[in-house]
Amino acid sequence: MTDDEAWDAIVVGSGMGGLVCAAYLAAGGLRVLVVEQHDVAGGNSHVFRRRRAYEFDVGVHYLGDCAPGGLLPTIFGGLGLGGRVSFLEMDQDGFDEIVLPDVSMHVPAGWPRYRQRLKETLPGDASGFDLFVDVCSALGAESYAMSLADRDLTAAEQMRAAPTTLAWGRRTLTALFDHCGLSPAARTLLAAQSLNYGMSPSQVTVSLHANVTDHYMRGAYYPRGGGQTLAAALVEVLEAHGGRLLTRTTVERVLVEGSRAAGVGLTDGRRFSAPLVVSNADYRRTVLDLVGEAHLPGPLVKRARQATMALPLACLYVALDRPLPERRNANVWWYADGDIDAAYRRVAEGDLDPVPLLFMSFASQRDPGSPRVCPPGHSNFQVMTLCPPGYGHWGLDAGPADGQRYRRNDTYRKAKARLTEAMLTAAEGIVGPFRDDMVHLEAATPLTQERYTRSTGGTPYGLASWGRAGGRPDTRTQVAGLHVVGASTRYGTGVTGSALSGIICAGQVLGRRLLPEIQAGHVLSDPDLLPERGPDWDALTVSRGAGRRTARQRTRPTPT
């Protein structure tokens, strides 16, 4: 590839939003280049391997709405990937187990069953649960229907089509809790899965919470073969249609000429030209660093500077040389007490020993047939908790994206060790003692996340606030030819929200309403162009890009 080679479109970053957008643009006839700083494509959907025996998902722990006709299968199906990407069901009568000191509940798929289970668990809050579910289920249905509209609706049409969204969408979850007169335990049950978006009830909007919950009410699933299979399938579409993925390649700036996007400049001095640039990089860094305030309106720059991020995570990756005790195929959401507001206050204050909340996800149960998750008779699971924002908790004043070295910092190492111990203690309280059987343990902190994804504050969830309450950027920007996709856009967090942002962006560029098209069965790509998959097909190898598939594999180093 030569310097200043011209492309039709360049996508910066290869998270799910960037890859979906790139694949649809390539299938739509554009020559697309994807530039990724990491070793492999996938962003928070990628995996890493240890000891040639264990494979750990970084961010894909479960997905919603993946039955035939669901949103994510539809997006992949529109690229001819229906036979290449499949999803395994979790326990639809209890895919999440919420554990509080005095009460526990298995969360089922389907709003009616969810409503009934809530009322059976806390009968004293039954009327409040009815009000709450009425609002959230209606809002979820409105949002889903509007995402599939075959044209842009006028403001008046949106008001008629989404009255619940209009009434409640931008208000906080706490406001809805108050309106419903719910007890602290009921609030904790309803918001227990808030680690799916990293915000407290007083911060998150009803719209975001309702849409995430509605997503799982449509069923809980896991991609067969792990999260990396999603990225690999999209890379196959990209390359089969003339596109290219460059990994271990870092964009230093987005080039703007005459108020229009003109390509990208890399840290190694190379330049690639294109009239269309899609940034799947961290939104604040896109605005403030890659594009720069000289090319953007002052109010937008101000919103970016003043924006706050969702809370970051710490994660333990654990492998045992024995099976876990027999249990449902379900995640666990554990709270030290029955007051979720108190838990978030403790997180904000950095009071993490003992930890106030925990999420556990069991890979070896979700995909027991996978030859890479762990050897037969072993276990593979992750343990996660929220961390306070900023760097002070870790004894630092800046992060790795700004050049801060931290891995040998004594304060950081001690804080990480204390948190690891506290998380292990809480996890053993949930599933029983397991430390004597551990054959692998490593910990990742928010600084690890920032190091590999350059996300502001080390959060995988994107923006928490951006201007007015509930505000989030669209994929269009004020610079002609510049778009943004990913977890910070108004289409939501997580794999599905990011994928939705990608297909919406591609549709805006191509001038097509892609979602209604593909839901009706239209396939943009040519499946005959896709490569055959042999018995040794490896999603991680595919996701390194054609130019690096024969290079010595160097996946994610030990998180520190």
PDB file of N, CA and C in Angstrom, residues 243-291:
ATOM      1  N   GLY A 243     -12.384  -4.429   0.229  1.00  0.00           N
ATOM      2  CA  GLY A 243     -11.898  -3.588   1.321  1.00  0.00           C
ATOM      3  C   GLY A 243     -10.652  -4.158   1.956  1.00  0.00           C
ATOM      4  N   ARG A 244     -10.099  -3.410   2.894  1.00  0.00           N
ATOM      5  CA  ARG A 244      -8.870  -3.846   3.544  1.00  0.00           C
ATOM      6  C   ARG A 244      -8.874  -3.453   5.014  1.00  0.00           C
ATOM      7  N   LEU A 245      -8.358  -4.338   5.841  1.00  0.00           N
ATOM      8  CA  LEU A 245      -8.182  -4.082   7.268  1.00  0.00           C
ATOM      9  C   LEU A 245      -6.701  -3.988   7.573  1.00  0.00           C
ATOM     10  N   LEU A 246      -6.285  -2.869   8.170  1.00  0.00           N
ATOM     11  CA  LEU A 246      -4.919  -2.708   8.659  1.00  0.00           C
ATOM     12  C   LEU A 246      -4.945  -2.725  10.184  1.00  0.00           C
ATOM     13  N   THR A 247      -4.324  -3.731  10.799  1.00  0.00           N
ATOM     14  CA  THR A 247      -4.198  -3.763  12.249  1.00  0.00           C
ATOM     15  C   THR A 247      -2.796  -3.290  12.642  1.00  0.00           C
ATOM     16  N   ARG A 248      -2.630  -3.009  13.924  1.00  0.00           N
ATOM     17  CA  ARG A 248      -1.384  -2.426  14.450  1.00  0.00           C
ATOM     18  C   ARG A 248      -1.007  -1.168  13.674  1.00  0.00           C
ATOM     19  N   THR A 249      -2.013  -0.363  13.377  1.00  0.00           N
ATOM     20  CA  THR A 249      -1.829   0.865  12.596  1.00  0.00           C
ATOM     21  C   THR A 249      -2.634   1.958  13.283  1.00  0.00           C
ATOM     22  N   THR A 250      -1.988   3.035  13.672  1.00  0.00           N
ATOM     23  CA  THR A 250      -2.635   4.056  14.496  1.00  0.00           C
ATOM     24  C   THR A 250      -2.856   5.347  13.726  1.00  0.00           C
ATOM     25  N   VAL A 251      -4.096   5.825  13.775  1.00  0.00           N
ATOM     26  CA  VAL A 251      -4.441   7.117  13.174  1.00  0.00           C
ATOM     27  C   VAL A 251      -4.082   8.229  14.148  1.00  0.00           C
ATOM     28  N   GLU A 252      -3.346   9.212  13.664  1.00  0.00           N
ATOM     29  CA  GLU A 252      -2.971  10.363  14.487  1.00  0.00           C
ATOM     30  C   GLU A 252      -3.963  11.506  14.328  1.00  0.00           C
ATOM     31  N   ARG A 253      -4.523  11.658  13.122  1.00  0.00           N
ATOM     32  CA  ARG A 253      -5.467  12.753  12.897  1.00  0.00           C
ATOM     33  C   ARG A 253      -6.379  12.422  11.714  1.00  0.00           C
ATOM     34  N   VAL A 254      -7.547  13.033  11.764  1.00  0.00           N
ATOM     35  CA  VAL A 254      -8.453  13.020  10.616  1.00  0.00           C
ATOM     36  C   VAL A 254      -8.142  14.273   9.803  1.00  0.00           C
ATOM     37  N   LEU A 255      -7.889  14.097   8.525  1.00  0.00           N
ATOM     38  CA  LEU A 255      -7.540  15.226   7.662  1.00  0.00           C
ATOM     39  C   LEU A 255      -8.809  15.947   7.222  1.00  0.00           C
ATOM     40  N   VAL A 256      -8.807  17.266   7.390  1.00  0.00           N
ATOM     41  CA  VAL A 256      -9.938  18.104   6.980  1.00  0.00           C
ATOM     42  C   VAL A 256      -9.411  19.189   6.056  1.00  0.00           C
ATOM     43  N   GLU A 257     -10.016  19.287   4.889  1.00  0.00           N
ATOM     44  CA  GLU A 257      -9.618  20.299   3.910  1.00  0.00           C
ATOM     45  C   GLU A 257     -10.861  21.036   3.421  1.00  0.00           C
ATOM     46  N   GLY A 258     -10.873  22.350   3.630  1.00  0.00           N
ATOM     47  CA  GLY A 258     -12.005  23.142   3.174  1.00  0.00           C
ATOM     48  C   GLY A 258     -13.320  22.723   3.789  1.00  0.00           C
ATOM     49  N   SER A 259     -13.316  22.412   5.080  1.00  0.00           N
ATOM     50  CA  SER A 259     -14.514  22.014   5.824  1.00  0.00           C
ATOM     51  C   SER A 259     -15.051  20.652   5.412  1.00  0.00           C
ATOM     52  N   ARG A 260     -14.211  19.852   4.776  1.00  0.00           N
ATOM     53  CA  ARG A 260     -14.619  18.505   4.387  1.00  0.00           C
ATOM     54  C   ARG A 260     -13.559  17.502   4.852  1.00  0.00           C
ATOM     55  N   ALA A 261     -14.018  16.308   5.239  1.00  0.00           N
ATOM     56  CA  ALA A 261     -13.093  15.231   5.548  1.00  0.00           C
ATOM     57  C   ALA A 261     -12.331  14.854   4.287  1.00  0.00           C
ATOM     58  N   ALA A 262     -11.029  14.604   4.451  1.00  0.00           N
ATOM     59  CA  ALA A 262     -10.200  14.311   3.280  1.00  0.00           C
ATOM     60  C   ALA A 262      -9.348  13.062   3.444  1.00  0.00           C
ATOM     61  N   GLY A 263      -9.443  12.387   4.608  1.00  0.00           N
ATOM     62  CA  GLY A 263      -8.663  11.182   4.816  1.00  0.00           C
ATOM     63  C   GLY A 263      -8.089  11.142   6.213  1.00  0.00           C
ATOM     64  N   VAL A 264      -6.997  10.388   6.390  1.00  0.00           N
ATOM     65  CA  VAL A 264      -6.375  10.258   7.709  1.00  0.00           C
ATOM     66  C   VAL A 264      -4.864  10.321   7.577  1.00  0.00           C
ATOM     67  N   GLY A 265      -4.214  10.797   8.645  1.00  0.00           N
ATOM     68  CA  GLY A 265      -2.771  10.742   8.761  1.00  0.00           C
ATOM     69  C   GLY A 265      -2.405   9.795   9.881  1.00  0.00           C
ATOM     70  N   LEU A 266      -1.422   8.939   9.658  1.00  0.00           N
ATOM     71  CA  LEU A 266      -1.027   7.941  10.639  1.00  0.00           C
ATOM     72  C   LEU A 266       0.163   8.406  11.457  1.00  0.00           C
ATOM     73  N   THR A 267       0.393   7.740  12.579  1.00  0.00           N
ATOM     74  CA  THR A 267       1.514   8.104  13.439  1.00  0.00           C
ATOM     75  C   THR A 267       2.852   7.811  12.776  1.00  0.00           C
ATOM     76  N   ASP A 268       2.858   6.917  11.775  1.00  0.00           N
ATOM     77  CA  ASP A 268       4.121   6.617  11.089  1.00  0.00           C
ATOM     78  C   ASP A 268       4.378   7.540   9.903  1.00  0.00           C
ATOM     79  N   GLY A 269       3.539   8.564   9.742  1.00  0.00           N
ATOM     80  CA  GLY A 269       3.751   9.552   8.695  1.00  0.00           C
ATOM     81  C   GLY A 269       2.994   9.304   7.409  1.00  0.00           C
ATOM     82  N   ARG A 270       2.380   8.125   7.250  1.00  0.00           N
ATOM     83  CA  ARG A 270       1.621   7.858   6.035  1.00  0.00           C
ATOM     84  C   ARG A 270       0.293   8.603   6.043  1.00  0.00           C
ATOM     85  N   ARG A 271      -0.233   8.830   4.848  1.00  0.00           N
ATOM     86  CA  ARG A 271      -1.531   9.472   4.669  1.00  0.00           C
ATOM     87  C   ARG A 271      -2.365   8.634   3.713  1.00  0.00           C
ATOM     88  N   PHE A 272      -3.658   8.526   4.013  1.00  0.00           N
ATOM     89  CA  PHE A 272      -4.590   7.874   3.106  1.00  0.00           C
ATOM     90  C   PHE A 272      -5.740   8.828   2.850  1.00  0.00           C
ATOM     91  N   SER A 273      -6.106   8.977   1.605  1.00  0.00           N
ATOM     92  CA  SER A 273      -7.131   9.945   1.214  1.00  0.00           C
ATOM     93  C   SER A 273      -8.486   9.268   1.038  1.00  0.00           C
ATOM     94  N   ALA A 274      -9.536   9.990   1.407  1.00  0.00           N
ATOM     95  CA  ALA A 274     -10.909   9.530   1.183  1.00  0.00           C
ATOM     96  C   ALA A 274     -11.842  10.696   1.435  1.00  0.00           C
ATOM     97  N   PRO A 275     -12.930  10.808   0.670  1.00  0.00           N
ATOM     98  CA  PRO A 275     -13.912  11.870   0.917  1.00  0.00           C
ATOM     99  C   PRO A 275     -14.859  11.546   2.059  1.00  0.00           C
ATOM    100  N   LEU A 276     -14.748  10.325   2.595  1.00  0.00           N
ATOM    101  CA  LEU A 276     -15.614   9.885   3.690  1.00  0.00           C
ATOM    102  C   LEU A 276     -14.749   9.241   4.767  1.00  0.00           C
ATOM    103  N   VAL A 277     -14.870   9.741   6.012  1.00  0.00           N
ATOM    104  CA  VAL A 277     -14.179   9.157   7.160  1.00  0.00           C
ATOM    105  C   VAL A 277     -15.219   8.858   8.231  1.00  0.00           C
ATOM    106  N   VAL A 278     -15.203   7.635   8.721  1.00  0.00           N
ATOM    107  CA  VAL A 278     -16.097   7.210   9.799  1.00  0.00           C
ATOM    108  C   VAL A 278     -15.231   6.885  11.008  1.00  0.00           C
ATOM    109  N   SER A 279     -15.442   7.593  12.104  1.00  0.00           N
ATOM    110  CA  SER A 279     -14.649   7.342  13.303  1.00  0.00           C
ATOM    111  C   SER A 279     -15.412   6.441  14.265  1.00  0.00           C
ATOM    112  N   ASN A 280     -14.827   5.286  14.523  1.00  0.00           N
ATOM    113  CA  ASN A 280     -15.310   4.389  15.569  1.00  0.00           C
ATOM    114  C   ASN A 280     -14.413   4.508  16.798  1.00  0.00           C
ATOM    115  N   ALA A 281     -13.580   5.527  16.804  1.00  0.00           N
ATOM    116  CA  ALA A 281     -12.734   5.795  17.963  1.00  0.00           C
ATOM    117  C   ALA A 281     -13.574   6.453  19.060  1.00  0.00           C
ATOM    118  N   ASP A 282     -13.019   6.531  20.248  1.00  0.00           N
ATOM    119  CA  ASP A 282     -13.656   7.233  21.361  1.00  0.00           C
ATOM    120  C   ASP A 282     -14.155   8.603  20.903  1.00  0.00           C
ATOM    121  N   TYR A 283     -15.395   8.941  21.257  1.00  0.00           N
ATOM    122  CA  TYR A 283     -16.001  10.159  20.717  1.00  0.00           C
ATOM    123  C   TYR A 283     -15.245  11.418  21.140  1.00  0.00           C
ATOM    124  N   ARG A 284     -14.917  11.541  22.422  1.00  0.00           N
ATOM    125  CA  ARG A 284     -14.225  12.751  22.878  1.00  0.00           C
ATOM    126  C   ARG A 284     -12.866  12.879  22.200  1.00  0.00           C
ATOM    127  N   ARG A 285     -12.166  11.771  22.041  1.00  0.00           N
ATOM    128  CA  ARG A 285     -10.858  11.839  21.393  1.00  0.00           C
ATOM    129  C   ARG A 285     -11.006  12.136  19.897  1.00  0.00           C
ATOM    130  N   THR A 286     -12.085  11.662  19.304  1.00  0.00           N
ATOM    131  CA  THR A 286     -12.337  11.999  17.901  1.00  0.00           C
ATOM    132  C   THR A 286     -12.474  13.505  17.735  1.00  0.00           C
ATOM    133  N   VAL A 287     -13.300  14.119  18.576  1.00  0.00           N
ATOM    134  CA  VAL A 287     -13.566  15.554  18.465  1.00  0.00           C
ATOM    135  C   VAL A 287     -12.337  16.373  18.840  1.00  0.00           C
ATOM    136  N   LEU A 288     -11.740  16.065  19.988  1.00  0.00           N
ATOM    137  CA  LEU A 288     -10.709  16.938  20.541  1.00  0.00           C
ATOM    138  C   LEU A 288      -9.311  16.659  19.997  1.00  0.00           C
ATOM    139  N   ASP A 289      -9.038  15.415  19.602  1.00  0.00           N
ATOM    140  CA  ASP A 289      -7.683  15.056  19.187  1.00  0.00           C
ATOM    141  C   ASP A 289      -7.586  14.733  17.692  1.00  0.00           C
ATOM    142  N   LEU A 290      -8.426  13.829  17.210  1.00  0.00           N
ATOM    143  CA  LEU A 290      -8.286  13.393  15.820  1.00  0.00           C
ATOM    144  C   LEU A 290      -8.717  14.472  14.832  1.00  0.00           C
ATOM    145  N   VAL A 291      -9.843  15.120  15.112  1.00  0.00           N
ATOM    146  CA  VAL A 291     -10.330  16.192  14.224  1.00  0.00           C
ATOM    147  C   VAL A 291      -9.782  17.537  14.679  1.00  0.00           C
TER     148      VAL A 291
END
